[in-house]
mmCIF file of C-alpha atoms in Angstrom:
data_model
loop_
_atom_site.group_PDB
_atom_site.id
_atom_site.type_symbol
_atom_site.label_atom_id
_atom_site.label_comp_id
_atom_site.label_asym_id
_atom_site.label_seq_id
_atom_site.Cartn_x
_atom_site.Cartn_y
_atom_site.Cartn_z
ATOM 1 C CA GLN D 1 3.753 23.095 20.449
ATOM 2 C CA VAL D 2 1.972 22.593 17.105
ATOM 3 C CA ARG D 3 0.187 25.465 15.450
ATOM 4 C CA HIS D 4 -3.266 25.038 13.981
ATOM 5 C CA PRO D 5 -2.266 24.726 10.255
ATOM 6 C CA GLY D 6 0.373 22.174 11.209
ATOM 7 C CA LEU D 7 -2.167 20.183 13.182
ATOM 8 C CA VAL D 8 -4.607 20.146 10.264
ATOM 9 C CA HIS D 9 -1.810 18.907 7.991
ATOM 10 C CA LEU D 10 -0.969 16.097 10.426
ATOM 11 C CA VAL D 11 -4.610 15.009 10.664
ATOM 12 C CA ARG D 12 -4.884 14.890 6.868
ATOM 13 C CA ARG D 13 -1.681 12.838 6.654
ATOM 14 C CA HIS D 14 -3.076 10.411 9.224
ATOM 15 C CA ARG D 15 -6.179 9.811 7.099
ATOM 16 C CA GLY D 16 -4.047 9.185 4.016
ATOM 17 C CA VAL D 17 -1.841 6.735 5.877
ATOM 18 C CA ALA D 18 -4.868 4.902 7.265
ATOM 19 C CA GLU D 19 -6.369 4.643 3.772
ATOM 20 C CA GLY D 20 -3.040 3.453 2.355
ATOM 21 C CA LEU D 21 -2.756 0.749 5.003
ATOM 22 C CA ALA D 22 -6.326 -0.374 4.329
ATOM 23 C CA ARG D 23 -5.569 -0.635 0.601
ATOM 24 C CA LEU D 24 -2.324 -2.486 1.321
ATOM 25 C CA HIS D 25 -4.273 -4.902 3.484
ATOM 26 C CA ASP D 26 -7.229 -5.400 1.120
ATOM 27 C CA GLU D 27 -5.865 -4.985 -2.402
ATOM 28 C CA SER D 28 -2.230 -6.062 -2.126
ATOM 29 C CA GLY D 29 -2.688 -9.137 0.033
ATOM 30 C CA LEU D 30 -0.894 -8.077 3.182
ATOM 31 C CA ALA D 31 -3.244 -10.181 5.341
ATOM 32 C CA ASP D 32 -2.907 -13.324 3.215
ATOM 33 C CA PHE D 33 0.180 -14.728 4.953
ATOM 34 C CA GLU D 34 -0.362 -18.093 6.633
ATOM 35 C CA GLY D 35 3.196 -19.274 7.177
ATOM 36 C CA ARG D 36 5.069 -19.726 10.404
ATOM 37 C CA SER D 37 8.602 -18.433 9.894
ATOM 38 C CA PHE D 38 9.844 -14.879 10.288
ATOM 39 C CA ARG D 39 11.726 -15.164 7.005
ATOM 40 C CA GLY D 40 8.535 -16.167 5.170
ATOM 41 C CA TRP D 41 6.573 -13.349 6.816
ATOM 42 C CA HIS D 42 9.279 -10.822 5.926
ATOM 43 C CA HIS D 43 9.299 -12.047 2.312
ATOM 44 C CA HIS D 44 5.501 -11.773 2.100
ATOM 45 C CA VAL D 45 5.378 -8.270 3.600
ATOM 46 C CA THR D 46 8.144 -7.106 1.255
ATOM 47 C CA LEU D 47 6.356 -8.404 -1.833
ATOM 48 C CA ALA D 48 2.994 -7.006 -0.717
ATOM 49 C CA SER D 49 4.631 -3.606 -0.141
ATOM 50 C CA VAL D 50 6.248 -3.657 -3.581
ATOM 51 C CA ALA D 51 2.924 -4.600 -5.188
ATOM 52 C CA HIS D 52 1.207 -1.748 -3.360
ATOM 53 C CA ALA D 53 3.915 0.742 -4.366
ATOM 54 C CA TYR D 54 3.640 -0.377 -7.989
ATOM 55 C CA ARG D 55 -0.124 0.144 -7.904
ATOM 56 C CA VAL D 56 0.139 3.588 -6.362
ATOM 57 C CA LEU D 57 2.822 4.665 -8.857
ATOM 58 C CA GLN D 58 0.709 3.417 -11.776
ATOM 59 C CA GLU D 59 -2.317 5.340 -10.499
ATOM 60 C CA ASN D 60 -0.291 8.526 -10.008
ATOM 61 C CA ALA D 61 1.172 8.204 -13.497
ATOM 62 C CA GLY D 62 -2.331 8.119 -14.952
ATOM 63 C CA VAL D 63 -2.097 4.581 -16.314
ATOM 64 C CA PRO D 64 -5.669 3.306 -16.714
ATOM 65 C CA GLU D 65 -6.603 0.074 -14.977
ATOM 66 C CA THR D 66 -7.697 -2.526 -17.518
ATOM 67 C CA GLY D 67 -8.509 -5.790 -15.797
ATOM 68 C CA ASP D 68 -5.540 -8.125 -15.361
ATOM 69 C CA ALA D 69 -3.317 -6.237 -17.794
ATOM 70 C CA TRP D 70 -1.907 -3.982 -15.105
ATOM 71 C CA ILE D 71 -1.226 -6.899 -12.798
ATOM 72 C CA ARG D 72 0.643 -8.617 -15.628
ATOM 73 C CA PRO D 73 1.967 -5.722 -17.765
ATOM 74 C CA TYR D 74 3.582 -8.140 -20.243
ATOM 75 C CA ALA D 75 0.217 -9.758 -21.116
#
């Protein structure tokens, strides 16, 4: 049995997860895999997840987005 405040919290978490998955799909290239092997798919999903995590951590740290510079921080 879930109490009302707990239910509201779960619904809010669901929205955040759905938005995160949409961003992972659109901005980090999760849907761009066209290979055929499981190993290749696993590699692609891992790299897309790392790219998404990097983006989220940069945003939460308050690092401003400046074109390609945050995709290639050494540039």
